[in-house]
Amino acid sequence: MSGPKTTLSRAAVGLAFTAPLTLVAWGLWVGATSPEASGRVLRLAHSLNRDHPVHKGMEFMAADVDRRSDGQLQIEIYADGQLGPERDLIELIQIGSLAMTKVSTAPLENFSPLIKVFSLPYLFRDHEHFWQMANGPIGRELLDASVPYRLKGLTYFDAGARSFYISKKRNKVVRHPDDLDGLSIRVQRSRTAVRLVELLGAKPIPIPFGELYTALDTGTVDGAENNPPSLYTTRQYEVTAAYTLNEHTIVPDILIIGVETWNRLSPEEQGWLQASADAASVHQRKLWAEAEAEMLQIIEDSGVQVVRDVDRDAFRARTEPMYEDDEFARPEVRNLIRRIRAVGETRAGAEPEGEAS
């Protein structure tokens, strides 16, 4: 009860000073949805640029829902952080001033605690393990976990794996956790992201993603962590010396809609939207694989040292204490972790996929 109340209070204060200027500028005070001559329009905002494969996945969804509904349901996309960073967008959705957004799980965990399991390092054996989980009953449970906080997950978008990169200003190669000792690393505004970097001996610096290029260039931070498409599309690779493929977390993007907005849709409209979101997830996953390979090659060709000989076992061992932290030691969370790790396992006596206890 206290979580949503606190969030809404914080949103109200923020809106009183900043959101009206932004929303009026874009004519969005009419609400998250609006009836127009051609049908109902859902407004979707996010912080990525238009070249990003996740944005292209959302463009596919917009076209698909328009086709399925014969124009009766449409999605209007605001990219490039036009309406603010992810945390602000989540709060706008909670109060009904925006219909949908794409968020990384790190900021979402501040609103929906169970989502923080995605931030656990090396939770998934590989990408196949992640998608087996995401496309099964556990994946749906986690999409629905935010409903009590006025947020409904529709689908997952591939966001690859997050790895560390170090600025040209610092010019250091990371192969082992010891190489991060004492470095300042930009992290998302997430307790688990901060904890992970601290365990690796570095100093976590939570700053907005849009400010990271300048922070790397000026030496405000020594490095950061993210996936190849994000490193490329933001041009941060231009101020990066080395990119270490340690892949400490496989963190998806989640497409969310406000519960209030969802409930205002008719069952037919809900069906159109969910079907288009599911189709977009499949399409976007293909786009991601192509973009990741291409962009990583461009990054390497630009002169960035891409480090593949990484001691992942050392990274895994150094971050294992996170699993014993109080927030992950609660029985329901510990059981969720056990169920996730059991997905796809074929050893004798393994728990059937998705079975709760």
Coordinates of C-alpha atoms in Angstrom, one line a residue, residues 5-353:
K5 CA 0.9 6.0 -2.4
T6 CA 4.5 7.3 -2.2
T7 CA 5.0 7.0 -5.9
L8 CA 1.8 8.9 -6.7
S9 CA 2.7 11.6 -4.2
R10 CA 6.1 12.0 -5.8
A11 CA 4.6 12.1 -9.2
A12 CA 2.1 14.8 -8.2
V13 CA 4.9 17.1 -6.9
G14 CA 7.0 16.5 -10.1
L15 CA 4.0 17.2 -12.3
A16 CA 3.3 20.5 -10.6
F17 CA 6.6 21.9 -11.7
T18 CA 7.8 20.1 -14.8
A19 CA 5.3 17.8 -16.6
P20 CA 2.7 20.5 -17.5
L21 CA 5.2 22.4 -19.6
T22 CA 6.2 19.3 -21.5
L23 CA 2.7 17.8 -21.9
V24 CA 1.1 21.1 -22.9
A25 CA 3.8 21.5 -25.5
W26 CA 2.8 18.2 -27.0
G27 CA -0.9 18.6 -26.4
L28 CA -1.1 15.6 -24.1
W29 CA -3.1 16.9 -21.2
V30 CA -6.2 15.4 -22.9
G31 CA -5.1 12.2 -21.3
A32 CA -3.4 8.9 -22.1
T33 CA -5.9 8.1 -24.8
S34 CA -8.1 10.2 -27.0
P35 CA -10.9 9.6 -29.4
E36 CA -10.1 11.0 -32.9
A37 CA -11.9 10.8 -36.2
S38 CA -10.1 7.6 -37.2
G39 CA -10.5 5.9 -33.8
R40 CA -8.9 5.7 -30.3
V41 CA -5.3 6.8 -30.0
L42 CA -2.9 5.4 -27.4
R43 CA 0.1 7.6 -26.6
L44 CA 3.4 5.8 -26.1
A45 CA 6.6 7.5 -25.0
H46 CA 10.1 6.2 -24.4
S47 CA 13.7 7.4 -24.1
L48 CA 15.4 5.6 -27.0
N49 CA 16.3 7.1 -30.3
R50 CA 14.6 6.1 -33.6
D51 CA 17.5 4.0 -34.8
H52 CA 17.3 1.6 -31.9
P53 CA 15.9 -1.8 -32.6
V54 CA 13.5 -1.5 -29.6
H55 CA 12.0 1.6 -31.1
K56 CA 11.6 -0.2 -34.5
G57 CA 9.8 -3.0 -32.6
M58 CA 7.3 -0.5 -31.3
E59 CA 6.9 1.0 -34.8
F60 CA 6.1 -2.5 -36.0
M61 CA 3.5 -2.8 -33.2
A62 CA 1.9 0.5 -34.1
A63 CA 1.5 -0.6 -37.7
D64 CA 0.3 -4.0 -36.7
V65 CA -2.5 -2.8 -34.4
D66 CA -3.6 -0.3 -37.0
R67 CA -3.9 -3.1 -39.5
R68 CA -5.7 -5.5 -37.0
S69 CA -8.2 -2.9 -35.9
D70 CA -8.7 -1.3 -39.4
G71 CA -7.7 2.0 -38.0
Q72 CA -10.0 1.9 -34.9
L73 CA -7.0 1.6 -32.5
Q74 CA -3.8 3.5 -33.1
I75 CA -0.5 4.1 -31.3
E76 CA 1.3 7.5 -31.4
I77 CA 5.0 7.2 -30.4
Y78 CA 7.1 9.9 -28.8
A79 CA 10.8 8.8 -28.9
D80 CA 14.1 10.4 -27.9
G81 CA 13.0 11.1 -24.3
Q82 CA 10.7 13.9 -25.5
L83 CA 8.5 13.4 -22.5
G84 CA 11.2 12.7 -19.9
P85 CA 13.3 9.8 -18.6
E86 CA 11.9 6.4 -17.8
R87 CA 11.0 7.0 -14.2
D88 CA 9.0 10.1 -15.1
L89 CA 7.1 8.2 -17.8
I90 CA 6.2 5.4 -15.4
E91 CA 4.7 8.0 -13.0
L92 CA 2.8 9.6 -15.8
I93 CA 1.3 6.2 -16.7
Q94 CA 0.3 5.6 -13.0
I95 CA -1.7 8.8 -12.9
G96 CA -3.3 8.3 -16.3
S97 CA -1.5 11.1 -18.3
L98 CA 0.2 8.7 -20.6
A99 CA -0.9 5.3 -22.0
M100 CA 2.2 3.3 -22.6
T101 CA 6.0 3.2 -22.3
K102 CA 9.0 0.9 -22.7
V103 CA 11.1 0.6 -19.6
S104 CA 14.2 -1.3 -18.6
T105 CA 13.5 -3.5 -15.6
A106 CA 15.9 -1.5 -13.4
P107 CA 13.8 1.6 -13.0
L108 CA 10.6 -0.5 -12.9
E109 CA 11.8 -2.4 -9.8
N110 CA 11.5 0.8 -7.8
F111 CA 7.7 0.6 -8.5
S112 CA 7.2 -3.2 -8.6
P113 CA 9.6 -5.0 -6.2
L114 CA 9.4 -8.5 -7.7
I115 CA 10.9 -7.2 -11.0
K116 CA 14.2 -6.7 -9.3
V117 CA 15.1 -10.4 -9.9
F118 CA 16.0 -9.4 -13.5
S119 CA 18.9 -7.4 -12.1
L120 CA 20.5 -10.4 -10.4
P121 CA 23.8 -11.2 -12.1
Y122 CA 24.1 -14.4 -14.1
L123 CA 20.6 -15.5 -13.2
F124 CA 20.1 -16.9 -16.7
R125 CA 22.4 -19.5 -18.2
D126 CA 22.2 -17.9 -21.6
H127 CA 19.8 -16.0 -23.9
E128 CA 17.9 -19.1 -24.8
H129 CA 17.2 -19.8 -21.1
F130 CA 15.9 -16.2 -20.7
W131 CA 13.4 -16.5 -23.6
Q132 CA 12.2 -19.9 -22.4
M133 CA 11.3 -18.2 -19.1
A134 CA 9.9 -15.0 -20.8
N135 CA 7.6 -17.0 -23.1
G136 CA 6.3 -19.3 -20.4
P137 CA 4.1 -19.0 -17.3
I138 CA 6.8 -17.3 -15.2
G139 CA 7.3 -14.6 -17.8
R140 CA 3.6 -13.9 -17.7
E141 CA 3.5 -13.8 -13.9
L142 CA 6.3 -11.2 -13.9
L143 CA 4.4 -9.1 -16.5
D144 CA 1.4 -9.1 -14.2
A145 CA 3.4 -8.4 -11.1
S146 CA 3.1 -4.7 -11.6
V147 CA -0.7 -4.6 -11.8
P148 CA -1.1 -3.7 -8.0
Y149 CA 1.0 -0.6 -8.9
R150 CA -1.3 0.5 -11.7
L151 CA 1.1 -0.9 -14.4
K152 CA 0.4 -3.8 -16.7
G153 CA 3.2 -5.6 -18.6
L154 CA 2.2 -6.5 -22.2
T155 CA 5.4 -8.1 -23.6
Y156 CA 9.2 -8.3 -23.4
F157 CA 11.6 -6.7 -25.9
D158 CA 15.1 -8.1 -26.3
A159 CA 17.7 -5.8 -24.8
G160 CA 20.6 -8.2 -24.9
A161 CA 23.1 -8.5 -22.1
R162 CA 24.7 -5.6 -20.2
S163 CA 28.5 -5.4 -20.1
F164 CA 31.1 -2.8 -18.9
Y165 CA 32.8 -0.2 -21.0
I166 CA 35.5 2.2 -20.0
S167 CA 36.0 5.8 -21.3
K168 CA 39.0 7.0 -23.4
K169 CA 39.6 9.4 -20.6
R170 CA 40.4 6.5 -18.2
N171 CA 41.7 4.2 -21.0
K172 CA 41.7 0.9 -19.1
V173 CA 40.9 -2.7 -20.1
V174 CA 38.7 -4.8 -17.8
R175 CA 39.1 -8.6 -17.9
H176 CA 38.7 -9.4 -14.2
P177 CA 36.6 -7.8 -11.4
D178 CA 39.9 -6.6 -9.9
D179 CA 40.3 -4.3 -13.0
L180 CA 37.2 -2.4 -11.9
D181 CA 38.6 -1.6 -8.4
G182 CA 38.2 2.1 -7.6
L183 CA 36.6 3.1 -10.9
S184 CA 33.5 5.2 -11.1
I185 CA 30.8 3.5 -13.1
R186 CA 27.5 5.0 -14.2
V187 CA 24.5 2.8 -13.2
Q188 CA 20.7 3.0 -13.5
R189 CA 18.7 4.3 -10.6
S190 CA 18.3 0.9 -9.1
R191 CA 19.4 -0.5 -5.7
T192 CA 20.4 -3.8 -7.3
A193 CA 22.5 -2.1 -10.0
V194 CA 24.3 -0.1 -7.3
R195 CA 24.9 -3.2 -5.2
L196 CA 26.3 -5.1 -8.1
V197 CA 28.9 -2.4 -9.0
E198 CA 29.8 -2.1 -5.3
L199 CA 30.5 -5.8 -5.0
L200 CA 32.9 -5.5 -8.0
G201 CA 34.9 -2.9 -6.2
A202 CA 33.8 0.1 -8.3
K203 CA 31.9 3.3 -7.3
P204 CA 28.4 3.4 -8.6
I205 CA 27.2 6.8 -10.0
P206 CA 23.5 7.0 -10.8
I207 CA 23.0 9.6 -13.6
P208 CA 20.5 9.9 -16.4
F209 CA 21.3 8.0 -19.5
G210 CA 21.0 11.1 -21.7
E211 CA 23.9 12.7 -19.8
L212 CA 26.2 9.8 -20.1
Y213 CA 28.1 10.7 -23.2
T214 CA 29.2 14.0 -21.7
A215 CA 30.0 12.3 -18.4
L216 CA 32.3 9.8 -20.1
D217 CA 33.9 12.5 -22.3
T218 CA 34.7 14.8 -19.3
G219 CA 35.7 12.1 -16.9
T220 CA 32.8 12.6 -14.6
V221 CA 32.5 8.8 -14.7
D222 CA 35.2 6.3 -15.8
G223 CA 32.8 3.9 -17.4
A224 CA 29.3 2.5 -17.6
E225 CA 27.5 -0.8 -18.6
N226 CA 25.0 -1.5 -21.3
N227 CA 24.4 -3.5 -24.5
P228 CA 26.0 -3.0 -27.9
P229 CA 23.1 -1.2 -29.6
S230 CA 22.7 1.3 -26.8
L231 CA 26.4 1.9 -26.9
Y232 CA 26.3 2.5 -30.6
T233 CA 23.0 4.4 -31.1
T234 CA 23.9 7.0 -28.4
R235 CA 27.4 7.4 -30.0
Q236 CA 29.0 6.7 -26.6
Y237 CA 31.4 4.4 -28.4
E238 CA 33.1 7.6 -29.7
V239 CA 34.3 8.3 -26.1
T240 CA 34.9 4.6 -25.2
A241 CA 38.4 2.9 -25.1
A242 CA 37.4 -0.7 -24.3
Y243 CA 34.2 -2.7 -24.1
T244 CA 34.3 -5.9 -22.0
L245 CA 31.8 -8.6 -22.9
N246 CA 31.3 -10.0 -19.4
E247 CA 27.5 -10.0 -19.8
H248 CA 26.7 -9.7 -16.1
T249 CA 22.9 -9.4 -16.6
I250 CA 20.3 -10.2 -19.3
V251 CA 17.9 -7.5 -18.6
P252 CA 14.8 -7.2 -20.9
D253 CA 12.9 -4.1 -21.9
I254 CA 9.2 -4.4 -20.9
L255 CA 6.3 -2.7 -22.7
I256 CA 3.9 -1.5 -20.1
I257 CA 0.4 0.1 -20.2
G258 CA -1.5 1.8 -17.4
V259 CA -4.1 -0.4 -15.7
E260 CA -6.6 2.4 -15.9
T261 CA -5.9 2.8 -19.6
W262 CA -6.1 -0.9 -20.2
N263 CA -9.5 -1.1 -18.4
R264 CA -10.9 1.6 -20.6
L265 CA -10.3 -0.5 -23.7
S266 CA -13.0 -2.8 -24.9
P267 CA -12.2 -6.6 -24.9
E268 CA -11.8 -6.4 -28.6
E269 CA -9.3 -3.5 -28.4
Q270 CA -7.4 -5.3 -25.6
G271 CA -7.2 -8.4 -27.9
W272 CA -5.9 -6.3 -30.8
L273 CA -3.3 -4.6 -28.6
Q274 CA -2.0 -7.8 -26.9
A275 CA -1.8 -9.6 -30.2
S276 CA 0.2 -6.8 -31.8
A277 CA 2.5 -6.6 -28.8
D278 CA 3.2 -10.3 -29.0
A279 CA 3.9 -10.1 -32.7
A280 CA 6.2 -7.1 -32.1
S281 CA 8.2 -9.0 -29.6
V282 CA 8.9 -11.8 -32.1
H283 CA 9.8 -9.3 -34.8
Q284 CA 11.9 -7.1 -32.5
R285 CA 14.0 -10.1 -31.3
K286 CA 15.1 -10.7 -34.9
L287 CA 15.9 -7.0 -35.4
W288 CA 17.9 -7.1 -32.2
A289 CA 20.1 -10.1 -33.2
E290 CA 20.9 -8.4 -36.6
A291 CA 21.5 -5.0 -35.0
E292 CA 23.6 -6.3 -32.2
A293 CA 26.0 -8.1 -34.5
E294 CA 26.3 -5.2 -36.9
M295 CA 26.7 -2.5 -34.3
L296 CA 29.3 -4.5 -32.3
Q297 CA 31.3 -4.8 -35.5
I298 CA 31.1 -1.1 -36.2
I299 CA 32.1 -0.3 -32.6
E300 CA 35.2 -2.6 -32.9
D301 CA 36.1 -1.2 -36.4
S302 CA 36.0 2.4 -34.9
G303 CA 38.9 1.5 -32.7
V304 CA 37.2 0.4 -29.5
Q305 CA 38.9 -2.6 -28.0
V306 CA 36.2 -5.3 -27.7
V307 CA 37.4 -7.6 -24.9
R308 CA 36.2 -11.2 -25.2
D309 CA 38.7 -13.1 -23.1
V310 CA 36.9 -12.3 -19.9
D311 CA 37.0 -14.2 -16.6
R312 CA 33.2 -14.6 -16.2
D313 CA 33.6 -17.2 -13.4
A314 CA 35.4 -14.5 -11.4
F315 CA 32.6 -12.0 -12.1
R316 CA 30.0 -14.6 -11.2
A317 CA 31.7 -15.5 -7.9
R318 CA 32.2 -11.9 -6.9
T319 CA 28.6 -11.0 -7.3
E320 CA 27.1 -14.2 -5.9
P321 CA 26.5 -12.6 -2.4
M322 CA 23.7 -10.6 -3.9
Y323 CA 21.5 -13.7 -3.8
E324 CA 21.8 -13.7 0.0
D325 CA 20.7 -10.0 0.4
D326 CA 17.6 -9.6 2.5
E327 CA 15.5 -8.5 -0.5
F328 CA 16.2 -11.7 -2.3
A329 CA 16.1 -14.0 0.7
R330 CA 12.4 -13.7 1.3
P331 CA 10.7 -17.1 0.6
E332 CA 8.6 -15.9 -2.3
V333 CA 11.6 -14.3 -4.1
R334 CA 13.9 -17.3 -3.3
N335 CA 11.3 -19.6 -4.8
L336 CA 10.9 -17.4 -7.9
I337 CA 14.7 -17.6 -8.4
R338 CA 14.7 -21.3 -8.0
R339 CA 11.8 -21.7 -10.5
I340 CA 13.6 -19.4 -13.1
R341 CA 16.8 -21.4 -12.8
A342 CA 14.9 -24.7 -13.3
V343 CA 13.4 -23.6 -16.6
G344 CA 14.7 -25.7 -19.4
E345 CA 16.7 -28.0 -17.2
T346 CA 16.4 -31.7 -18.1
R347 CA 18.3 -33.3 -15.2
A348 CA 16.6 -36.0 -13.3
G349 CA 14.2 -34.7 -10.7
A350 CA 14.1 -31.2 -12.1
E351 CA 10.9 -29.3 -11.3
P352 CA 8.5 -29.0 -14.3
E353 CA 8.7 -25.6 -15.9

